[in-house]
Tab-separated table of C-alpha atoms in Angstrom:
chain	number	residue	atom	x	y	z
A	17	TRP	CA	-0.001	-0.004	0.002
A	18	VAL	CA	2.673	2.498	1.054
A	19	PHE	CA	5.089	1.844	-1.795
A	20	LEU	CA	2.861	0.893	-4.713
A	21	TRP	CA	-0.338	2.874	-4.152
A	22	GLU	CA	0.820	5.836	-2.056
A	23	LYS	CA	4.261	5.936	-3.716
A	24	GLY	CA	6.067	6.151	-0.399
A	25	TYR	CA	9.412	6.162	-2.191
A	26	GLN	CA	8.782	9.681	-3.542
A	27	GLU	CA	9.329	13.208	-2.254
A	28	THR	CA	6.223	15.350	-2.935
A	29	ASP	CA	5.569	19.020	-3.608
A	30	SER	CA	2.450	21.218	-3.958
A	31	VAL	CA	1.690	23.206	-7.089
A	32	VAL	CA	2.346	26.940	-7.532
A	33	SER	CA	0.070	28.397	-10.187
A	34	SER	CA	-0.912	31.472	-12.171
A	35	VAL	CA	-4.027	31.910	-14.323
A	36	THR	CA	-5.077	34.391	-17.035
A	37	THR	CA	-8.332	34.332	-18.981
A	38	LYS	CA	-9.763	35.744	-22.207
A	39	VAL	CA	-13.468	35.687	-23.134
A	40	LYS	CA	-14.757	35.979	-26.685
A	41	GLY	CA	-18.258	36.344	-28.121
A	42	VAL	CA	-20.684	38.881	-29.588
A	43	THR	CA	-24.493	38.999	-29.339
A	44	LEU	CA	-27.345	41.231	-30.507
A	45	THR	CA	-30.325	42.416	-28.446
A	46	ASN	CA	-33.355	44.349	-29.659
A	47	THR	CA	-35.701	45.900	-27.081
A	48	SER	CA	-38.191	48.751	-27.030
A	49	THR	CA	-36.052	50.612	-24.470
A	50	LEU	CA	-32.592	50.248	-26.013
A	51	GLY	CA	-33.390	49.369	-29.612
A	52	ALA	CA	-30.935	47.183	-31.535
A	53	MET	CA	-27.679	46.894	-29.601
A	54	ILE	CA	-24.479	44.872	-30.010
A	55	TRP	CA	-22.838	43.470	-26.859
A	56	ASP	CA	-19.181	42.486	-26.954
A	57	VAL	CA	-16.494	41.543	-24.412
A	58	ALA	CA	-16.030	45.140	-23.207
A	59	ASP	CA	-19.721	45.263	-22.265
A	60	TYR	CA	-20.304	42.001	-20.441
A	61	VAL	CA	-16.935	41.041	-18.833
A	62	ILE	CA	-16.803	43.067	-15.594
A	63	PRO	CA	-14.114	43.990	-14.612
A	64	PRO	CA	-11.878	43.212	-17.612
A	65	GLN	CA	-9.396	41.221	-15.483
A	66	GLU	CA	-9.567	39.547	-12.070
A	67	GLU	CA	-7.283	37.125	-10.270
A	68	ASN	CA	-8.237	33.520	-11.116
A	69	THR	CA	-11.803	34.677	-11.819
A	70	VAL	CA	-13.886	36.037	-14.673
A	71	PHE	CA	-17.437	37.415	-14.446
A	72	VAL	CA	-19.707	37.229	-17.504
A	73	MET	CA	-22.913	39.279	-17.354
A	74	THR	CA	-25.907	37.286	-18.580
A	75	ASN	CA	-28.844	39.434	-17.410
A	76	VAL	CA	-29.268	43.126	-16.613
A	77	ILE	CA	-31.637	45.766	-15.251
A	78	LEU	CA	-30.834	49.199	-16.724
A	79	THR	CA	-32.037	52.486	-15.244
A	80	LEU	CA	-31.308	55.121	-17.874
A	81	ASN	CA	-30.662	58.869	-17.545
A	82	GLN	CA	-30.611	59.171	-13.769
A	83	ARG	CA	-29.997	62.649	-12.342
A	84	GLN	CA	-29.785	63.848	-8.774
A	85	GLY	CA	-33.058	65.391	-7.694
A	86	ARG	CA	-36.411	64.754	-6.011
A	87	CYS	CA	-38.703	61.879	-7.003
A	88	PRO	CA	-41.119	59.344	-5.465
A	89	GLU	CA	-39.620	56.315	-3.722
A	90	LEU	CA	-40.524	52.789	-4.826
A	91	PRO	CA	-43.726	51.635	-3.086
A	92	ASP	CA	-43.504	49.167	-0.195
A	93	ASP	CA	-44.848	48.866	3.367
A	94	GLU	CA	-42.511	51.602	4.657
A	95	THR	CA	-42.646	54.122	1.803
A	96	GLU	CA	-46.328	54.193	0.844
A	97	CYS	CA	-48.155	57.179	2.351
A	98	LYS	CA	-51.550	58.895	2.452
A	99	VAL	CA	-50.641	62.286	3.871
A	100	LYS	CA	-47.484	64.336	4.413
A	101	ASN	CA	-47.240	63.314	8.090
A	102	ASN	CA	-46.500	59.715	7.058
A	103	CYS	CA	-43.070	60.794	5.751
A	104	VAL	CA	-40.174	61.790	8.009
A	105	PRO	CA	-37.684	64.391	6.660
A	106	GLY	CA	-34.136	63.027	6.680
A	107	TYR	CA	-35.211	59.405	7.190
A	108	VAL	CA	-33.217	56.735	5.380
A	109	SER	CA	-33.244	52.961	5.769
A	110	THR	CA	-30.904	50.255	4.552
A	111	HIS	CA	-33.088	49.648	1.484
A	112	SER	CA	-33.819	53.302	0.662
A	113	ASN	CA	-32.862	54.737	-2.711
A	114	GLY	CA	-32.399	58.188	-1.164
A	115	ILE	CA	-33.187	60.485	1.779
A	116	GLN	CA	-36.807	61.374	2.476
A	117	THR	CA	-37.762	65.029	2.056
A	118	GLY	CA	-40.932	64.759	4.158
A	119	GLU	CA	-43.326	65.148	1.212
A	120	CYS	CA	-45.943	62.613	0.098
A	121	VAL	CA	-46.182	62.587	-3.724
A	122	PRO	CA	-47.931	60.445	-6.352
A	123	TYR	CA	-45.957	57.418	-7.590
A	124	ASN	CA	-48.654	56.596	-10.135
A	125	SER	CA	-52.352	57.228	-10.560
A	126	SER	CA	-53.313	55.051	-7.584
A	127	ILE	CA	-50.343	55.030	-5.171
A	128	LYS	CA	-48.554	57.753	-3.233
A	129	THR	CA	-45.078	57.311	-1.775
A	130	CYS	CA	-42.646	59.414	0.234
A	131	GLU	CA	-40.511	61.732	-1.848
A	132	VAL	CA	-36.730	61.209	-1.689
A	133	PHE	CA	-33.667	63.151	-2.713
A	134	ALA	CA	-31.822	60.600	-4.835
A	135	TRP	CA	-30.637	59.603	-8.295
A	136	CYS	CA	-33.936	59.882	-10.189
A	137	PRO	CA	-35.812	57.992	-11.458
A	138	VAL	CA	-35.071	55.360	-8.799
A	139	GLU	CA	-34.258	51.809	-9.837
A	140	ASP	CA	-37.129	49.303	-10.046
A	141	ASP	CA	-35.606	45.825	-9.683
A	142	TYR	CA	-38.701	43.954	-8.497
A	143	HIS	CA	-38.984	42.050	-11.796
A	144	VAL	CA	-35.885	40.276	-13.127
A	145	PRO	CA	-35.963	39.842	-16.946
A	146	LYS	CA	-36.793	36.277	-17.958
A	147	PRO	CA	-35.490	34.802	-20.206
A	148	ALA	CA	-32.067	36.291	-19.559
A	149	PHE	CA	-31.171	39.464	-21.475
A	150	LEU	CA	-27.956	37.935	-22.888
A	151	GLN	CA	-29.219	34.383	-23.294
A	152	GLU	CA	-26.771	33.848	-26.184
A	153	ALA	CA	-23.929	33.993	-23.651
A	154	GLU	CA	-23.927	30.192	-23.513
A	155	ASN	CA	-22.114	30.284	-26.884
A	156	PHE	CA	-19.342	32.575	-25.608
A	157	THR	CA	-15.933	30.982	-25.061
A	158	ILE	CA	-13.250	31.428	-22.438
A	159	LEU	CA	-9.555	30.754	-23.005
A	160	VAL	CA	-7.795	29.704	-19.772
A	161	LYS	CA	-4.005	29.999	-19.710
A	162	ASN	CA	-2.508	28.242	-16.686
A	163	ASN	CA	1.188	28.086	-15.768
A	164	ILE	CA	2.296	25.766	-12.963
A	165	TRP	CA	5.584	25.261	-11.098
A	166	TYR	CA	6.846	22.673	-8.596
A	167	PRO	CA	9.641	24.483	-6.724
A	168	LYS	CA	11.257	21.380	-5.139
A	169	PHE	CA	11.861	19.803	-8.522
A	170	ASN	CA	12.235	23.015	-10.529
A	171	PHE	CA	9.569	21.661	-12.883
A	172	SER	CA	7.265	24.004	-14.784
A	173	LYS	CA	4.604	23.533	-17.431
A	174	ARG	CA	1.464	25.147	-18.832
A	175	ASN	CA	-1.906	23.841	-19.915
A	176	ILE	CA	-1.266	24.822	-23.543
A	177	LEU	CA	0.761	21.682	-24.193
A	178	PRO	CA	3.759	21.502	-26.584
A	179	THR	CA	1.682	19.350	-28.939
A	180	ILE	CA	-0.891	22.156	-29.425
A	181	ASN	CA	-0.208	24.459	-32.393
A	182	SER	CA	-1.824	27.798	-33.254
A	183	THR	CA	-4.084	26.295	-35.935
A	184	TYR	CA	-5.542	23.773	-33.514
A	185	LEU	CA	-5.932	26.432	-30.804
A	186	LYS	CA	-7.996	28.690	-33.102
A	187	ASN	CA	-10.513	25.946	-33.874
A	188	CYS	CA	-10.752	23.653	-30.837
A	189	ILE	CA	-13.372	23.643	-28.078
A	190	TYR	CA	-12.849	21.552	-24.942
A	191	ASP	CA	-14.565	18.169	-24.934
A	192	SER	CA	-13.769	15.521	-22.327
A	193	GLN	CA	-13.781	12.790	-24.998
A	194	THR	CA	-12.484	14.323	-28.225
A	195	ASP	CA	-10.452	17.361	-27.054
A	196	PRO	CA	-9.522	16.840	-23.374
A	197	PHE	CA	-6.509	19.180	-23.529
A	198	CYS	CA	-8.045	22.119	-25.424
A	199	PRO	CA	-7.868	25.199	-23.094
A	200	ILE	CA	-10.867	26.926	-24.731
A	201	PHE	CA	-14.208	26.277	-23.046
A	202	ARG	CA	-17.738	27.045	-24.220
A	203	LEU	CA	-19.658	28.575	-21.297
A	204	GLY	CA	-22.768	26.501	-21.930
A	205	LYS	CA	-20.703	23.291	-21.869
A	206	ILE	CA	-19.083	24.245	-18.551
A	207	VAL	CA	-22.481	24.669	-16.917
A	208	GLU	CA	-23.829	21.529	-18.574
A	209	ALA	CA	-20.856	19.480	-17.343
A	210	ALA	CA	-21.774	20.551	-13.788
A	211	GLU	CA	-25.300	19.183	-14.405
A	212	GLN	CA	-26.895	22.646	-14.434
A	213	ASN	CA	-29.142	24.459	-16.916
A	214	PHE	CA	-27.410	27.510	-18.409
A	215	GLN	CA	-30.588	29.430	-19.318
A	216	GLU	CA	-31.992	29.015	-15.794
A	217	MET	CA	-28.692	30.002	-14.210
A	218	ALA	CA	-28.324	33.022	-16.514
A	219	VAL	CA	-31.481	34.700	-15.162
A	220	GLU	CA	-30.223	35.341	-11.600
A	221	GLY	CA	-26.575	34.366	-11.941
A	222	GLY	CA	-24.371	32.002	-9.992
A	223	VAL	CA	-20.820	30.853	-9.310
A	224	MET	CA	-19.089	28.069	-11.250
A	225	ALA	CA	-15.771	26.369	-10.566
A	226	LEU	CA	-13.445	25.361	-13.378
A	227	GLN	CA	-11.023	23.001	-11.643
A	228	ILE	CA	-7.601	22.112	-13.051
A	229	ASN	CA	-5.862	19.140	-11.454
A	230	TRP	CA	-2.119	18.648	-11.944
A	231	ASP	CA	-1.153	15.311	-10.344
A	232	CYS	CA	2.243	14.442	-11.780
A	233	ASN	CA	4.599	11.488	-11.369
A	234	LEU	CA	7.956	13.043	-12.268
A	235	ASP	CA	9.662	9.651	-12.359
A	236	ARG	CA	7.956	9.343	-15.736
A	237	ALA	CA	8.474	11.549	-18.804
A	238	ALA	CA	7.314	15.177	-18.569
A	239	SER	CA	4.822	14.533	-21.371
A	240	HIS	CA	2.747	12.422	-18.949
A	241	CYS	CA	2.188	15.451	-16.681
A	242	VAL	CA	-1.035	16.857	-18.144
A	243	PRO	CA	-3.994	18.819	-16.717
A	244	LYS	CA	-7.369	17.267	-15.940
A	245	TYR	CA	-10.407	19.564	-16.029
A	246	SER	CA	-13.590	19.263	-14.008
A	247	PHE	CA	-16.562	21.552	-13.314
A	248	ARG	CA	-19.020	22.151	-10.477
A	249	ARG	CA	-21.415	24.806	-9.230
A	250	LEU	CA	-20.241	26.520	-6.033
A	251	ASP	CA	-23.347	28.439	-4.946
A	252	ASN	CA	-26.355	26.526	-3.621
A	253	LYS	CA	-29.369	26.294	-5.895
A	254	ASP	CA	-32.049	24.061	-4.381
A	255	SER	CA	-35.360	24.228	-2.554
A	256	ALA	CA	-33.617	24.889	0.778
A	257	HIS	CA	-31.784	28.002	-0.503
A	258	THR	CA	-34.404	30.229	-2.142
A	259	VAL	CA	-33.623	33.543	-0.393
A	260	SER	CA	-31.332	35.899	-2.317
A	261	PRO	CA	-30.249	33.362	-4.953
A	262	GLY	CA	-27.674	33.828	-7.678
A	263	TYR	CA	-25.010	36.512	-8.073
A	264	ASN	CA	-25.424	40.207	-8.938
A	265	PHE	CA	-23.972	43.649	-8.263
A	266	ARG	CA	-24.446	47.255	-9.379
A	267	PHE	CA	-22.258	49.770	-11.137
A	268	ALA	CA	-22.901	53.005	-13.025
A	269	LYS	CA	-21.709	54.746	-16.194
A	270	TYR	CA	-21.478	58.540	-15.752
A	271	TYR	CA	-21.960	61.265	-18.363
A	272	LYS	CA	-21.926	65.084	-18.559
A	273	ASP	CA	-23.814	67.107	-21.139
A	274	SER	CA	-22.666	70.373	-22.703
A	275	ASN	CA	-24.153	72.311	-19.750
A	276	GLY	CA	-22.107	70.331	-17.233
A	277	THR	CA	-25.149	68.453	-15.874
A	278	GLU	CA	-24.160	65.003	-14.658
A	279	SER	CA	-26.261	61.937	-15.394
A	280	ARG	CA	-25.694	58.227	-15.202
A	281	THR	CA	-26.944	54.833	-16.352
A	282	LEU	CA	-27.323	52.475	-13.390
A	283	VAL	CA	-26.613	48.845	-14.216
A	284	LYS	CA	-27.693	45.942	-12.024
A	285	ALA	CA	-25.722	43.083	-13.526
A	286	TYR	CA	-26.631	39.438	-13.062
A	287	GLY	CA	-24.194	36.858	-14.304
A	288	ILE	CA	-21.999	33.838	-13.791
A	289	ARG	CA	-18.656	34.109	-12.050
A	290	PHE	CA	-16.190	31.473	-13.189
A	291	ASP	CA	-13.574	30.670	-10.529
A	292	ILE	CA	-10.518	28.844	-11.885
A	293	ILE	CA	-9.212	26.592	-9.098
A	294	VAL	CA	-5.819	24.926	-9.605
A	295	PHE	CA	-4.606	22.141	-7.344
A	296	GLY	CA	-2.339	19.104	-7.476
A	297	LYS	CA	0.924	17.592	-6.307
A	298	ALA	CA	4.015	16.080	-7.877
A	299	GLY	CA	6.207	13.228	-6.682
A	300	LYS	CA	9.728	12.099	-7.503
A	301	PHE	CA	11.995	9.340	-6.161
A	302	ASP	CA	14.133	10.308	-3.160
A	303	VAL	CA	16.327	8.178	-0.863
A	304	ILE	CA	15.207	9.740	2.415
A	305	PRO	CA	11.430	8.988	2.262
A	306	THR	CA	12.296	5.541	0.862
A	307	MET	CA	14.483	4.658	3.878
A	308	ILE	CA	11.983	6.142	6.337
A	309	ASN	CA	9.119	4.061	4.956
A	310	ILE	CA	11.254	0.890	4.841
A	311	GLY	CA	12.177	1.413	8.508
A	312	SER	CA	8.560	2.059	9.442
A	313	GLY	CA	7.485	-1.107	7.620
A	314	LEU	CA	10.060	-3.258	9.405
A	315	ALA	CA	9.011	-1.834	12.778
A	316	LEU	CA	5.374	-2.708	12.003
A	317	PHE	CA	6.326	-6.386	11.594
A	318	GLY	CA	7.373	-6.445	15.261
A	319	VAL	CA	4.186	-4.726	16.367
A	320	ALA	CA	2.102	-7.146	14.283
A	321	THR	CA	3.440	-10.136	16.249
A	322	VAL	CA	2.450	-8.600	19.586
A	323	LEU	CA	-1.028	-7.632	18.333
A	324	CYS	CA	-1.643	-11.126	16.960
A	325	ASP	CA	-0.648	-12.691	20.281
A	326	ILE	CA	-3.058	-10.439	22.178
A	327	VAL	CA	-5.961	-11.300	19.841
A	328	VAL	CA	-5.287	-15.049	19.839
A	329	LEU	CA	-4.574	-15.464	23.567
A	330	TYR	CA	-7.223	-13.157	25.028
A	331	CYS	CA	-10.003	-12.549	22.494
A	332	MET	CA	-10.719	-15.780	20.573
A	333	LYS	CA	-12.952	-18.627	21.766
A	334	LYS	CA	-10.138	-21.215	21.535
A	335	LYS	CA	-7.704	-19.042	23.482
A	336	TYR	CA	-6.989	-21.857	26.017
A	337	TYR	CA	-6.072	-24.254	23.218
A	338	TYR	CA	-3.716	-21.697	21.686
A	339	ARG	CA	-2.195	-20.919	25.097
A	340	GLU	CA	-1.384	-24.618	25.609
A	341	LYS	CA	0.325	-24.785	22.259
A	342	LYS	CA	2.251	-21.540	22.719
A	343	TYR	CA	3.579	-22.181	26.203
A	344	LYS	CA	5.213	-25.408	27.463
A	345	TYR	CA	5.065	-25.995	31.180
A	346	VAL	CA	8.029	-27.869	32.778
A	347	GLU	CA	8.567	-29.212	36.297
A	348	ASP	CA	11.404	-28.151	38.523
A	349	TYR	CA	13.166	-31.445	39.287
A	350	GLU	CA	15.031	-29.965	42.207
A	351	LEU	CA	11.736	-29.441	43.968
């Protein structure tokens, strides 16, 4: 077990890794609010670069042309009002879009809400677009470049293997059966490999893990040290976790007109964050662990004899029979 399965004759080392990513893909949307609009990498990868992570926006709530001013708050149990006395000047809660002015103003023809000083009009995110705004994102691809190093053995390699040429790299897509070493992954396939539905996940977002395993036996040729890819969903998505599902955040794009008036477009972005997780270990023959494990094995032979004697002489049903055979009783003739 120690020598053959656990390779007790080897010195081991943990992997040191770096990861860079590049997403590609273009899609077209056509809505009554925005009209026909092209979305490319600069629009949906936010931010452009992160450490071992890439976020791809798949759904969005846009609040256009916001300016600082006074406007009605979104209606809920705390903000709906009948008269001015229902609103408290200066009041702000955790979920407020602004600071109340103390006025009660019409939100629509049937509802009045407390007026706030805020970026107006305030964001209405009660209804998440379904299907996802960028549902074509499942056809986007991500190139993962991974460099690894084992310091003890001064061994380094990358997941773009020496056998991969530029022509192959431009045309391949990862497939566990036909292209297991292609470093370009289709987003829909990543989610599918984790037994998830991309279109469902795209609506409210989520977190996926792209795992790269480098387990290398350096007693063999370096060409045998190759990456193994696997995929899983990291955030919980089941009936027991229905509160605040998915993954989203907000950011804004700011503008100034010729008069110097500032406005912004508020973006609530839903999407999938892909975390690239690299792990593994390498082993290589070394005299010291070999001698240590040989010594430990020889010592265990001595312990095994004692343990067997205890079991046979004290625990088994025929312990008296074994005792008679193990020990020979002799008489002292002098007595």
